[in-house]
Every structure is written in structure tokens, then in C-alpha cells.
Coordinates of C-alpha atoms and ligand atoms in Angstrom, one line a residue:
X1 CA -60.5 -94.0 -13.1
X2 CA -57.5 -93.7 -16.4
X3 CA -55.2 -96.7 -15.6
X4 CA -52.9 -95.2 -18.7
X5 CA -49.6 -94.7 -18.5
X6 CA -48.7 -92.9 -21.8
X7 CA -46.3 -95.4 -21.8
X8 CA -46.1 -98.2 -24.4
X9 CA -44.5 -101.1 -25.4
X10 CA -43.4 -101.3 -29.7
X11 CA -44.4 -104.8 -31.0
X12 CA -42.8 -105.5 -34.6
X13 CA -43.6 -108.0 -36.8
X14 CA -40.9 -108.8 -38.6
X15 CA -42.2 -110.6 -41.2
X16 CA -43.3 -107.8 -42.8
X17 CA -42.0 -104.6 -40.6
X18 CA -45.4 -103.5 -39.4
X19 CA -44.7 -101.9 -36.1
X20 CA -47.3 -100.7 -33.5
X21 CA -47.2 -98.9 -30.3
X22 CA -48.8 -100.8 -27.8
X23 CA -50.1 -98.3 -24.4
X24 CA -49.6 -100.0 -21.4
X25 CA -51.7 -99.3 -17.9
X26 CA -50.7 -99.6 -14.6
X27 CA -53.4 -100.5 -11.8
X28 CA -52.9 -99.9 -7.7
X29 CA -50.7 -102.3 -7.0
X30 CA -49.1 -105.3 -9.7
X31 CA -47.8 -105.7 -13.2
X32 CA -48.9 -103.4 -16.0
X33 CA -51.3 -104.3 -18.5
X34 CA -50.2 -104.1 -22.4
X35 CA -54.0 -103.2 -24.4
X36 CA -53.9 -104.9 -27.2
X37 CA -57.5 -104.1 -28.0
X38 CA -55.7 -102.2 -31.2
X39 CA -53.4 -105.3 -32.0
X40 CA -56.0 -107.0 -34.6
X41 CA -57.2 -104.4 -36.1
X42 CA -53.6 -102.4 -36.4
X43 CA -50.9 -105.8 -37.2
X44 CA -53.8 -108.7 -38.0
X45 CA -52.3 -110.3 -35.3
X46 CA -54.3 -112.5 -32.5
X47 CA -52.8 -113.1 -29.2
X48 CA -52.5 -116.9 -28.4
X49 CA -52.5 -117.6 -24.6
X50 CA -54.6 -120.6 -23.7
X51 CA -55.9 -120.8 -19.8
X52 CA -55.1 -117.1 -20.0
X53 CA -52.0 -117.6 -18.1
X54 CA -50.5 -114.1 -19.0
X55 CA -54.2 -112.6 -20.1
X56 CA -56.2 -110.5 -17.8
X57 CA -59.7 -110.2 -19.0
X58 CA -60.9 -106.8 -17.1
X59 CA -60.1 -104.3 -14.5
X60 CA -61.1 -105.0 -11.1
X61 CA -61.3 -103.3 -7.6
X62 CA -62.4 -106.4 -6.0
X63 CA -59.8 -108.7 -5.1
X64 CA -55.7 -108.3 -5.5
X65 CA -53.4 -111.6 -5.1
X66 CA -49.8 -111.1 -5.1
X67 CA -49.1 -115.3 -5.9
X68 CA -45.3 -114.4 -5.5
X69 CA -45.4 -113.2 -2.0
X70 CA -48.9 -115.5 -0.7
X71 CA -51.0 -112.0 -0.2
X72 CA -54.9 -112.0 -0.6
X73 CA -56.3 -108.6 0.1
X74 CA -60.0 -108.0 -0.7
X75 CA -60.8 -104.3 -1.0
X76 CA -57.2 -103.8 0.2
X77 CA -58.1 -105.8 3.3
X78 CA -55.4 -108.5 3.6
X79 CA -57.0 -112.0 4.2
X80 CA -55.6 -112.6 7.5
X81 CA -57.2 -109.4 9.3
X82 CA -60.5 -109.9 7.9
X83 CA -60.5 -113.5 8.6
X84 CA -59.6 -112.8 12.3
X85 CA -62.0 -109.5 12.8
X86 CA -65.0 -109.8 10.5
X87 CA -67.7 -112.7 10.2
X88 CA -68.5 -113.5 6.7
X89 CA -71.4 -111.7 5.7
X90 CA -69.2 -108.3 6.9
X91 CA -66.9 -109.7 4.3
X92 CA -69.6 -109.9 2.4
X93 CA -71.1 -106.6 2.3
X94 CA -66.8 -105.2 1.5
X95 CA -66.8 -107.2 -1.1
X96 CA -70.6 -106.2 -2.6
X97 CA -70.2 -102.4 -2.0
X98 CA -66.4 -101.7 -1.6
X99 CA -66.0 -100.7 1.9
X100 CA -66.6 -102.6 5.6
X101 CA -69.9 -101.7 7.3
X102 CA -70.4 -99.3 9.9
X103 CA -72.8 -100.7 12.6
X104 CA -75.8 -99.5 11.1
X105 CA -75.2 -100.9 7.5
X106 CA -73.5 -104.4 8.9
X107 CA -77.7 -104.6 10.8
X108 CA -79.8 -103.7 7.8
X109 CA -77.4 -106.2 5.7
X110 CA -77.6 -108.9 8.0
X111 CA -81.7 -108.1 8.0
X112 CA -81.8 -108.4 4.7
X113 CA -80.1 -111.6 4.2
X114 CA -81.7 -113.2 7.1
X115 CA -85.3 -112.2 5.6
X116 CA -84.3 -113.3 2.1
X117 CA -82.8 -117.2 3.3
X118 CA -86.1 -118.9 2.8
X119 CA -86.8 -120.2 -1.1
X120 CA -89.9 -120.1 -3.5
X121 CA -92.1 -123.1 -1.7
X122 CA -92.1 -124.7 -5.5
X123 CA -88.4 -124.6 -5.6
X124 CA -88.7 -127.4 -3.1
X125 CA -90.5 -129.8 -5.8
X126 CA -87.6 -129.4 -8.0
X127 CA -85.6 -132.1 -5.6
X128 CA -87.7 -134.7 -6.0
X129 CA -86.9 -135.1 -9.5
X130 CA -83.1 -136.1 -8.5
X131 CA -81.8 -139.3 -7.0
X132 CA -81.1 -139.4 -3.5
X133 CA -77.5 -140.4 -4.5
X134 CA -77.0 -137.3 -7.1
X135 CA -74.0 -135.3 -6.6
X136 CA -75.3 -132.5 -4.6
X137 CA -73.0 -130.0 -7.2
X138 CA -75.6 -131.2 -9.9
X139 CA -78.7 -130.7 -7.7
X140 CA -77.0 -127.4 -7.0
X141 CA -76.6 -126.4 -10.7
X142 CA -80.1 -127.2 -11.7
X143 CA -81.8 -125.1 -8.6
X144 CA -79.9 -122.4 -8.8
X145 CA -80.4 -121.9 -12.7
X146 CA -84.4 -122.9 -11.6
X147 CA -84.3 -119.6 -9.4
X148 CA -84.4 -117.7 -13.3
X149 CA -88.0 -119.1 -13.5
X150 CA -89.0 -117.5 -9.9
X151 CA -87.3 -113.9 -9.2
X152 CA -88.5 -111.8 -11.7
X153 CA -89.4 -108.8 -10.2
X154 CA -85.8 -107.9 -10.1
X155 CA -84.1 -109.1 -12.7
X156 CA -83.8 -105.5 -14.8
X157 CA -79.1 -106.1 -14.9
X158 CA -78.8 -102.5 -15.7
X159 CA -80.7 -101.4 -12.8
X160 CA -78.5 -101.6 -9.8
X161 CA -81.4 -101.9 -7.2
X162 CA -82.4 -104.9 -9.0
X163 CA -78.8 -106.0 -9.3
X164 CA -78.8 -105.5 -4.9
X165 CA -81.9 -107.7 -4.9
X166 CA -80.4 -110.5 -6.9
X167 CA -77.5 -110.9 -4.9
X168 CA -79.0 -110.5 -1.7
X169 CA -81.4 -113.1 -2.5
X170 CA -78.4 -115.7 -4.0
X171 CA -76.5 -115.0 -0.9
X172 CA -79.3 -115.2 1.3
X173 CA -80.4 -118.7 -0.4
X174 CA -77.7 -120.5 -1.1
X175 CA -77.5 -122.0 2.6
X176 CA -80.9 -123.0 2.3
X177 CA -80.8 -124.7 -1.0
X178 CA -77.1 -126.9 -0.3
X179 CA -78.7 -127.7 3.2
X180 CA -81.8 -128.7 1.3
X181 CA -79.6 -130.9 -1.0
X182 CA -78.1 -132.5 1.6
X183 CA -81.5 -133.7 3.4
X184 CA -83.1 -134.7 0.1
X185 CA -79.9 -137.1 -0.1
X186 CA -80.6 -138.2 3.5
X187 CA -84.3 -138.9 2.7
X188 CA -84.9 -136.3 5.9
X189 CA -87.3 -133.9 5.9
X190 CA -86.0 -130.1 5.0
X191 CA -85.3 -127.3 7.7
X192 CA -86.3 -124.4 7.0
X193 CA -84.2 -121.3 8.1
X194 CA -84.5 -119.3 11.4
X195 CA -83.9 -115.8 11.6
X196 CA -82.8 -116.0 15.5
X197 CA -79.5 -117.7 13.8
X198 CA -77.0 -115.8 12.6
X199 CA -75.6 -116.8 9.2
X200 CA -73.3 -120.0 9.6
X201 CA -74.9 -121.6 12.7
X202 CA -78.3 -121.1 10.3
X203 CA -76.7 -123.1 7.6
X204 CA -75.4 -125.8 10.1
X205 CA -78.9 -125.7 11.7
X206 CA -80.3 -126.6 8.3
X207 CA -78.0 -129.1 7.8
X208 CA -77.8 -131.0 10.8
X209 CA -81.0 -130.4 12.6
X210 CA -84.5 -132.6 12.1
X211 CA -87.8 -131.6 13.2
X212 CA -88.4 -133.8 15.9
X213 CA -84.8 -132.4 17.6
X214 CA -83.1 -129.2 17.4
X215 CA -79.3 -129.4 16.9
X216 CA -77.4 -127.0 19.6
X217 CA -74.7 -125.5 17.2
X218 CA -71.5 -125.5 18.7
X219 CA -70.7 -121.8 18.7
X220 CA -66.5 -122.8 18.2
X221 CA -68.3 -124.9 14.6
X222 CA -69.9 -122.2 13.8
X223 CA -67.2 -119.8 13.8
X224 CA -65.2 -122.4 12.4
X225 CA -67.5 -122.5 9.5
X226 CA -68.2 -118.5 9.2
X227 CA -64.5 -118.2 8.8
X228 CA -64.2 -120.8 6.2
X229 CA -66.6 -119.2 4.1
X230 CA -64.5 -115.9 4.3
X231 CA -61.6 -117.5 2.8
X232 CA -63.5 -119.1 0.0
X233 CA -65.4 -115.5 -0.7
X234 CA -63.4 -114.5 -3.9
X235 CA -60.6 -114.8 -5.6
X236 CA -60.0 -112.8 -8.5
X237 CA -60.1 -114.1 -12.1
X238 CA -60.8 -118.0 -11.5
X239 CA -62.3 -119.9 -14.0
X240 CA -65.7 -120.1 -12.0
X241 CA -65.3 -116.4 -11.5
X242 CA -64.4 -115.8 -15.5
X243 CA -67.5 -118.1 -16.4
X244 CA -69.7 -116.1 -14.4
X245 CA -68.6 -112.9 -15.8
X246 CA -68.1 -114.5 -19.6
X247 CA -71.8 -116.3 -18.9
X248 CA -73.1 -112.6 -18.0
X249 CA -71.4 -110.3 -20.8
X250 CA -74.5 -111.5 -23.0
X251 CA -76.8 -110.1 -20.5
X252 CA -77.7 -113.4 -19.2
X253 CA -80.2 -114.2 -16.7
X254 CA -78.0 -114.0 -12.9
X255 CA -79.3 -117.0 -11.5
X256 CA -78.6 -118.6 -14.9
X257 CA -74.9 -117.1 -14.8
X258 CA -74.5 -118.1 -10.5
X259 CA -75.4 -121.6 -12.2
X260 CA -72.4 -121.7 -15.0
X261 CA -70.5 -120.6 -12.3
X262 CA -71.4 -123.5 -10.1
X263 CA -70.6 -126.1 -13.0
X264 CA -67.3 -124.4 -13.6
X265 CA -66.5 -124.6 -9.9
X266 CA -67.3 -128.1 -9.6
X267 CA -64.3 -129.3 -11.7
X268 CA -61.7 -131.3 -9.6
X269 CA -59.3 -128.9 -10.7
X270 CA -60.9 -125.6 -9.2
X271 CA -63.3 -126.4 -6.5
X272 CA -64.0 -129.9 -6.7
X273 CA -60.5 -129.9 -5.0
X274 CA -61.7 -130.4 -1.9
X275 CA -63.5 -133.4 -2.1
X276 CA -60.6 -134.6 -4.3
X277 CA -58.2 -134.0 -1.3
X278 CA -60.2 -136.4 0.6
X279 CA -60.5 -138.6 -1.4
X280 CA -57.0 -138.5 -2.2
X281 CA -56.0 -139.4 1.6
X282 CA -58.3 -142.2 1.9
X283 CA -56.6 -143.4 -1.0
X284 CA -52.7 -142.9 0.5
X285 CA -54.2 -144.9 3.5
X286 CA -50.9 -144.4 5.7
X287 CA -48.1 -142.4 6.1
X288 CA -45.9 -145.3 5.0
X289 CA -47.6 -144.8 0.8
X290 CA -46.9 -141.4 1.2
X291 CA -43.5 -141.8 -1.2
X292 CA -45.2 -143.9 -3.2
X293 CA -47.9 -141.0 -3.9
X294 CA -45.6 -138.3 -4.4
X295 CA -43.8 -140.4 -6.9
X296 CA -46.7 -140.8 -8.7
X297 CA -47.7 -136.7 -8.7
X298 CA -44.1 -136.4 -10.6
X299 CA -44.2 -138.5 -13.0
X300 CA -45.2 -137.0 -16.4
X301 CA -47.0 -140.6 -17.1
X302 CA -48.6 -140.9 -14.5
X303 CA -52.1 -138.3 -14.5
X304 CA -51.8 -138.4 -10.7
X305 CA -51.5 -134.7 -9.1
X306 CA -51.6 -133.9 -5.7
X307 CA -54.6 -132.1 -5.2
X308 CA -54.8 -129.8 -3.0
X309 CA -51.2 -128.6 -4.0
X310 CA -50.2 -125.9 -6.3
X311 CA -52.5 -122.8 -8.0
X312 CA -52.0 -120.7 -11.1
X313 CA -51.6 -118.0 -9.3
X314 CA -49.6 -118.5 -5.8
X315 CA -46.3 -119.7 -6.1
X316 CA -45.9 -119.3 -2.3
X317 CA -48.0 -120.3 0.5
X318 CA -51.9 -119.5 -0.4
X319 CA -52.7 -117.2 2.7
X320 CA -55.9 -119.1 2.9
X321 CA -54.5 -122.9 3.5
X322 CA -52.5 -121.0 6.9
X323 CA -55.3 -120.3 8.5
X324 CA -57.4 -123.1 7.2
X325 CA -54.8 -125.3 9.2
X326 CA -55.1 -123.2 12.1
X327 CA -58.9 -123.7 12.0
X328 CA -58.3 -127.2 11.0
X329 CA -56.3 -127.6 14.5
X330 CA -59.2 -125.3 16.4
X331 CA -62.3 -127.5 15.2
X332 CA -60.3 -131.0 16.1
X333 CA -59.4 -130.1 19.5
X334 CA -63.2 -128.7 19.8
X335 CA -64.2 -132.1 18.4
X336 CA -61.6 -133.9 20.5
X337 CA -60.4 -135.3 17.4
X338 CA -56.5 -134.6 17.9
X339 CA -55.4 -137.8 16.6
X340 CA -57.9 -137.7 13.2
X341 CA -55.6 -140.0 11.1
X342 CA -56.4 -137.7 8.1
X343 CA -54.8 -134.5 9.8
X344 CA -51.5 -136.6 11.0
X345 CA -52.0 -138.0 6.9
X346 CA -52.3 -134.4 5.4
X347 CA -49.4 -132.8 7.7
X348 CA -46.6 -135.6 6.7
X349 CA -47.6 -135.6 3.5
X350 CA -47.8 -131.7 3.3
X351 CA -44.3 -131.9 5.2
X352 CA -42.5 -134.4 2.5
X353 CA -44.1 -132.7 -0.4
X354 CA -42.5 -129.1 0.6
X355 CA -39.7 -130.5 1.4
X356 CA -39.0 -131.9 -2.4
X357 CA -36.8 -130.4 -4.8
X358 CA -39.7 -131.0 -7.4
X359 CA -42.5 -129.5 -5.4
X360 CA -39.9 -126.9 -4.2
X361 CA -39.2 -126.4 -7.8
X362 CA -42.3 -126.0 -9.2
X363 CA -43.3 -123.7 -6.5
X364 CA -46.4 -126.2 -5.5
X365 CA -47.9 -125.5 -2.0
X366 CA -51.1 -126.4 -0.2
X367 CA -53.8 -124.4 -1.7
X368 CA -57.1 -123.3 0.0
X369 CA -58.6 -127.0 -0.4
X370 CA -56.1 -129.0 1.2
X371 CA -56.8 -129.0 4.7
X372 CA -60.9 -127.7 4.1
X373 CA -62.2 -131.2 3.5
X374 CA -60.8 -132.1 6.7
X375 CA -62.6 -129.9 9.1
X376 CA -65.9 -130.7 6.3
X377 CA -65.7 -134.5 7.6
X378 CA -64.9 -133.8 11.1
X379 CA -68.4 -131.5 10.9
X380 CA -69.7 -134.7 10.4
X381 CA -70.3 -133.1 6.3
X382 CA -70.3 -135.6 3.3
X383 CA -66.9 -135.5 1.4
X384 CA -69.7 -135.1 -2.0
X385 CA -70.8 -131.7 0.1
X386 CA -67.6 -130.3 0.0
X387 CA -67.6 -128.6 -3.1
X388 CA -71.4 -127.4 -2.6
X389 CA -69.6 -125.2 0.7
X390 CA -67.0 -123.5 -1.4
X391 CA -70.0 -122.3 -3.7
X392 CA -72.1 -121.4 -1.3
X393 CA -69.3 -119.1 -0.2
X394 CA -68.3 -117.7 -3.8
X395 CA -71.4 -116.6 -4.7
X396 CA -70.7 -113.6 -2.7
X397 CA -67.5 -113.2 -5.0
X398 CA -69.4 -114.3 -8.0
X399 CA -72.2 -111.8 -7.3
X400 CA -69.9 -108.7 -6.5
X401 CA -67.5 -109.9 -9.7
X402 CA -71.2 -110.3 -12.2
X403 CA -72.2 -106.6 -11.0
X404 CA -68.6 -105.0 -11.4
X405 CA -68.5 -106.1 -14.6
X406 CA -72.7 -104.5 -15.6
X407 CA -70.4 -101.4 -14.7
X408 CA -67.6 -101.5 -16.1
X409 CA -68.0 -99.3 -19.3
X410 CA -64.9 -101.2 -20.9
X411 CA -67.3 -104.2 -20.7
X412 CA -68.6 -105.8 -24.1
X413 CA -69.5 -108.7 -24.7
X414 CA -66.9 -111.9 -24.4
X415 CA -65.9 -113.5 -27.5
X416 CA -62.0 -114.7 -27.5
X417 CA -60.8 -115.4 -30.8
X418 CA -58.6 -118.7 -31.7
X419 CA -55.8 -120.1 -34.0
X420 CA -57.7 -122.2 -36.9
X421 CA -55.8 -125.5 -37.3
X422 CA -57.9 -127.1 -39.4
X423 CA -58.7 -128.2 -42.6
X424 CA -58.2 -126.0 -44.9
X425 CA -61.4 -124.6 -47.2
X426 CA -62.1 -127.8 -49.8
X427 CA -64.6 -129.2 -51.9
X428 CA -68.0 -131.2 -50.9
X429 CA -67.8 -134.7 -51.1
X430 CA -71.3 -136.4 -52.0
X431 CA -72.7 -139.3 -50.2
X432 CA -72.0 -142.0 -52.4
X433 CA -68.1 -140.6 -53.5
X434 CA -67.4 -141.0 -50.0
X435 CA -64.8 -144.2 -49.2
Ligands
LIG501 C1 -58.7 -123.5 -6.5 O1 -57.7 -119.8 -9.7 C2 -58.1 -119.8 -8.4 O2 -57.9 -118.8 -7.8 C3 -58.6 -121.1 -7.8 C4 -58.9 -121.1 -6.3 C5 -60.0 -120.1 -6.0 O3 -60.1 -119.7 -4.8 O4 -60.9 -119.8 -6.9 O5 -57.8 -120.8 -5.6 C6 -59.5 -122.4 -5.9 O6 -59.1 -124.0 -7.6 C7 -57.4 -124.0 -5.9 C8 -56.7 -125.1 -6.8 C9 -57.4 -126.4 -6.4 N1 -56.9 -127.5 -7.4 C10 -56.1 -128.5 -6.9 O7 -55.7 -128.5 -5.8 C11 -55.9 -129.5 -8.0 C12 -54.4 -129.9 -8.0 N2 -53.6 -128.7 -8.6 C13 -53.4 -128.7 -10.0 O8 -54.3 -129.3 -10.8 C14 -52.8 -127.4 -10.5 O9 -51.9 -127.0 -9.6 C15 -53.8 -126.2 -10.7 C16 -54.8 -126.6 -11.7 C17 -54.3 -125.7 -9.4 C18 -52.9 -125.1 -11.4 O10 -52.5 -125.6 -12.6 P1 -51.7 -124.6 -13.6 O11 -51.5 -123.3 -13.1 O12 -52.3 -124.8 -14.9 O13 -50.3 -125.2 -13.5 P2 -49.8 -126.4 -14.4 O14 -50.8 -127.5 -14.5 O15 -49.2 -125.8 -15.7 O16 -48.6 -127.0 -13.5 C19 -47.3 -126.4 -13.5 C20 -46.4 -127.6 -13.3 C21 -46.8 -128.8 -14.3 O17 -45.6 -129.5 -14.4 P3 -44.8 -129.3 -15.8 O18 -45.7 -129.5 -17.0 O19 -44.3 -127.8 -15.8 O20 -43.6 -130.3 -15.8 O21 -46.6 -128.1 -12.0 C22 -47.2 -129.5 -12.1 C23 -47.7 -129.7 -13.5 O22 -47.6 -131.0 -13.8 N3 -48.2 -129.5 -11.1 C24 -48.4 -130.5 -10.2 C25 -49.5 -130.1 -9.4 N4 -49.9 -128.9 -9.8 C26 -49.1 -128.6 -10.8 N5 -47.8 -131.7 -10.1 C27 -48.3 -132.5 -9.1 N6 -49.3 -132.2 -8.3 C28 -49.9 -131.0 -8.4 N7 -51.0 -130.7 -7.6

């Protein structure tokens, strides 16, 4: 598909009149891109944008965010439609293959996921290695990369069968392994999955079940939960997304990749926002330190942020954090929960926040994690779980991002280049010259 435009944009340097004609491509929808793959080579010039605020790294058919006007549209989907129609392995296979299942493929999908949840028996030693008080994010890192030492009969990247098998079997484990994580830190006994159980009540099943008594998963939870993981799916260029692609340009193992991704994720900043958020509210206590808080997120001194607030890209509403409220609201009244402290917390404190100029201002609104951790902990789910859910859910959009990019005949290799401040080239000192 040519994305060029035969237009171009003329960069000058005018230190020394070099001129070059830079093309410019236009995708579907959103700004043009200016290739500046010639720009080195043509003006000696680097391009300096750290956090690749202005940068995009690839093309992509995946996942389009308009951050101006809050739109999410996966596959030209928009968030809100697939949310309310699809369940999340539907979203899933859109996201894997480009296009929504017809009957037919959304069964042999589901099959295939449900025959792939259960884990290499060895796999389960690996937990007894960790505390019981580890942060489930690190147990997650290390069993995910451990997969690399199991799956090799389809690990041939260039082969997109083997590519299919990966994914399916990351997608299809990933319940089974945070579940796992969660009972090893518990000192219960694992569940193992049941194929009678449809994705999300499977997971809860896992997670809140013991042998000796079955827990009946509330069919409003599990919906709950299957729509949560849709709006955690993908989400363009994140950094968790960029490290899984960056990790993968070298042809690295995909469980090994899925793993760099989960690191990158776990960052308080990206997904460890959720547990953050909670954490954050505990710490406000009441309504009446509310000011006190948002004082504190403003000033420059102060390394305080509201978390949960803002995003890199959305500088409107993030789709996502609407109709996590709405579930939020759903699960409490399910739970009988309407007067959870925390929700009554979140909502004044959402409410004062977008209703100052600096917040207004900056264009900072809930993101996706603010009101998550809430319906986490009224799910009876650790606040140190948190995080370990939004991963389980982005490997779908970790998977579908690692395979588009094996395509993408643009793709080489990542290797960004830098500005060099410092020292200049000088002359060894020997040991004993040294002061
Ligand atoms: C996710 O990229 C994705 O798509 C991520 C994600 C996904 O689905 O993959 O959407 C998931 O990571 C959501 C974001 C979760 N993180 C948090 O909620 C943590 C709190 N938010 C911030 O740390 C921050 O908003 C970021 C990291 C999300 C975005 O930071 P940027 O884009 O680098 O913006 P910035 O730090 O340059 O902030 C711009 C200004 C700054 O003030 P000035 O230097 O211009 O004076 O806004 C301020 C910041 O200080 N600011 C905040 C703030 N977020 C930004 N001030 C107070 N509280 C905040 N939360």
C-alpha cells in the first residue's frame, strides 16, 4: 500500500545552505508523516525528539487514536461499539487478523484458545523459586520469558503459521499464568483452566476458585471483566508496545519480546498506573485532602502527579476511562457496593481536577487506569494484580503489533541514533597519574 504523496516538505540548513526535499506520506486518517530516512545521509543531520513525542516509528493498520477528539478505533472499529457488541477474544481475533469473525471463525478461535490455556506442567516449578510476597509483574516477567525455553516447535518468526501458534498460545496462557501468580502468593493450590468456561469467567475461575469449592462466577463480573480486557487490548505506539516491537526487530525470541513488554508495561507511568491510582486514593483518605492533592500534582517541586490523569496522546477524554466508569458503576451496584468510599473519592476528585484551569490547561483527563483499579478491588483482586490484568489484555495488542511489524517490509532493525554530549575524544590517563 504507497502512503506517498509526491509531496514534500524543503528542510534548509542554513548554516551552510544544504537544502533537501523531504516526501511526506499521508495514511487513512491523521497527520502526514515527513520520511526523513534520507535526512542523515543527504544534510548529516540527526533528528532529536526524546519520548518520540512528534516521531512515529512505523506504519500500522492496527489501531488509530485521534487524542484531540478522545477516538479509539481498532481496525476502524471505534472503541465504544466493540466494547458494547463483541467479547474480548472477538476483539481479539480483529485485532490478530484485521477483520471481526464470522460465526464460524469467532468458534474455531475460541477452540483454539480454550485448548491452548493450560501451561507446560514444568512451568509450574518456576513459581516456587519466588517469594510469596513478589510483585506478581516480576513473577510475570520471568514466566513469560521461561515460555522461550518450552515452545519451540513454533518459533520459525518468518513463518506466519508459527507466528499464529505463538500468539495463540500467549493469549491462551496468559490467564493461566497471572491466575497462577496470584495463588502462588496466596500459598493456595493452582487451578487449572476449564474449557466449559468461556474466556473471562475462566480467568476469574482460576483466580478465585480452590479445589475443595468451585467459585460460581457471577455472569455481570464476568462481563465486567471481558469488557475490561477489551479496552486494555491495544493502543498504538505505547512504550510497552514500542519495546515489544524494538525487542523483536532483532529477531528475538516472542516470548522473550511479550516479556520486555511486560517490564516496560509495569512502569507506574504506563501500566503500573493502575495500581498507582489506588494507591493514590488510599493515600488522599477523604474528600476533604482532595485540595491538598491537587496542589501537590501542580507544583513543579513537588514529583506528585495524579495518576491516573493525563496521556501523551489524548488531550480529551480517553474513550476508555467513559466506559470504564460506566462499568465501574455496573460492577458496584452488582456488588452492592454503591457507597465504596473509593468511587465517591475518585468522582470528586475527578470532578475538582477537570474543573481546574491547570488540568483544564494542560488538557489532563482520566485515562484508562483511573477508575480500573476500582472495579480490580471491588472483584476482591489485589491492588499488586492490577497491572498483571492490563497485561494479560495487551498481549493480544502486543502479539498482533510483534507480527505486523515480521511484515512490514519497511521493517529493519531498531537502532535510534543520539546527540553525543560528552567528553570530547582525550588522552589515557594511567593508574598512578590519576588524582
Ligand atoms: C497508559 O501511551 C499509551 O497509550 C499508554 C496507555 C496504553 O493504553 O498503552 O494509554 C496506558 O499508560 C495511560 C497513562 C497512565 N499513566 C498515568 O496515569 C500516570 C500519570 N500521568 C502522567 O505521568 C503523564 O500524564 C503521562 C506519562 C501519562 C503522559 O506524560 P507526557 O505525555 O510525557 O506528558 P508530560 O509529562 O510532558 O506532561 C505534560 C504536562 C507537564 O507539565 P509541564 O512540564 O508542561 O509544566 O502536564 C503535566 C506535566 O507535569 N502532567 C501532570 C500529569 N500528567 C502530566 N501533572 C499532574 N498530574 C498528572 N497526572
Amino acid at each position: 500500500m504507497s502512503t506517498s504523496t509526491k509531496e514534500t516538505v524543503t528542510v534548509t540548513n542554513n548554516s551552510n545552505g544544504k537544502q533537501v526535499e523531504i516526501p511526506l506520506h499521508a495514511g487513512t486518517i491523521g497527520p502526514k508523516v515527513m520520511d526523513i530516512r534520507s535526512l542523515y545521509g543527504q544534510m548529516d543531520l540527526f533528528t532529536y525528539d526524546p519520548g518520540f513525542t512528534s516521531t512515529g516509528s512505523c506504519k500500522s493498520t492496527i489501531t488509530y487514536i485521534d487524542g484531540d477528539e478522545g477516538v479509539l478505533l481498532h481496525r476502524g472499529y471505534p472503541i465504544e461499539e466493540l466494547a458494547e457488541n463483541c467479547n474480548f477474544l472477538e476483539v481479539a481475533y480483529l485485532l490478530l487478523n484485521g477483520e471481526l469473525p464470522n460465526l464460524d471463525q469467532k468458534a474455531d478461535f475460541e477452540k483454539s484458545i480454550t485448548r491452548h490455556s493450560m501451561v507446560h506442567e514444568q512451568i509450574n516449578f518456576f513459581y516456587r523459586g519466588f517469594r510469596r510476597d513478589s510483585h506478581p509483574m516480576a513473577v510475570l516477567c520471568a514466566v513469560v520469558g521461561s515460555m522461550a525455553a518450552f515452545y519451540h516447535d513454533s518459533i520459525d518468526i518468518n513463518n506466519p503459521r508459527d507466528r499464529m501458534v505463538t500468539q495463540h498460545r500467549l493469549i491462551a496462557k496468559m490467564p493461566t499464568i497471572i491466575a497462577w501468580a496470584y495463588k502462588y502468593s496466596l500459598g493456595q493450590p493452582f487451578m487449572y483452566p476449564k474449557n466449559s468456561l468461556s474466556y473471562a469467567e475462566n480467568f476469574l475461575h482460576m483466580m478465585f476458585s480452590i479445589p475443595c469449592e468451585e467459585t460460581k462466577v457471577s455472569p455481570v463480573l464476568a462481563k465486567a471483566m471481558d469488557r475490561i480486557l477489551i479496552l486494555h487490548a491495544d493502543h498504538e505506539q505505547n512504550a510497552s508496545t514500542s519495546t515489544v516491537r524494538l525487542a523483536g526487530s532483532s529477531g528475538a525470541n516472542p516470548f522473550a519480546c511479550i516479556a520486555a513488554g511486560i517490564a516496560s508495561l509495569w512502569g507506574p507511568a504506563h501500566g503500573g498506573a493502575n495500581e498507582a491510582v489506588l494507591n493514590m486514593l488510599h493515600q488522599i483518605g477523604s474528600v476533604d485532602k482532595i485540595g491538598e492533592y491537587i496542589k501537590r500534582a501542580k507544583d513543579k517541586d513537588d514529583n506528585f502527579r495524579l495518576m491516573g490523569f493525563g496521556h501523551r496522546v489524548y488531550k480529551n477524554y480517553d474513550p476508555r476511562a467513559k466506559i470504564m466508569q460506566k462499568t465501574c458503576k455496573e460492577v458496584l451496584d452488582e456488588l452492592d457496593m454503591h457507597d465504596e468510599p473509593l468511587l465517591k473519592l475518585a468522582m470528586e476528585l475527578e470532578r475538582i481536577a477537570l474543573s481546574d484551569e491547570y488540568f483544564i490547561s494542560k488538557k489532563l483527563y482520566p485515562n484508562v487506569d483511573f477508575y480500573s483499579g476500582i472495579i480490580f478491588r471491588a472483584m476482591g483482586i489485589p491492588t499488586s494484580m492490577f497491572t498483571s490484568l492490563f497485561a494479560l489484555a495487551r498481549t493480544v495488542g502486543w502479539s498482533a503489533q510483534w507480527s505486523e511489524m515480521i511484515e512490514d517490509p519497511d521493517q529493519k532493525i531498531g537502532r535510534p541514533r543520539q546527540l553525543y554530549v560528552g567528553a570530547p575524544k582525550r588522552q589515557f590517563v594511567p593508574l598512578g597519574q590519576r588524582k
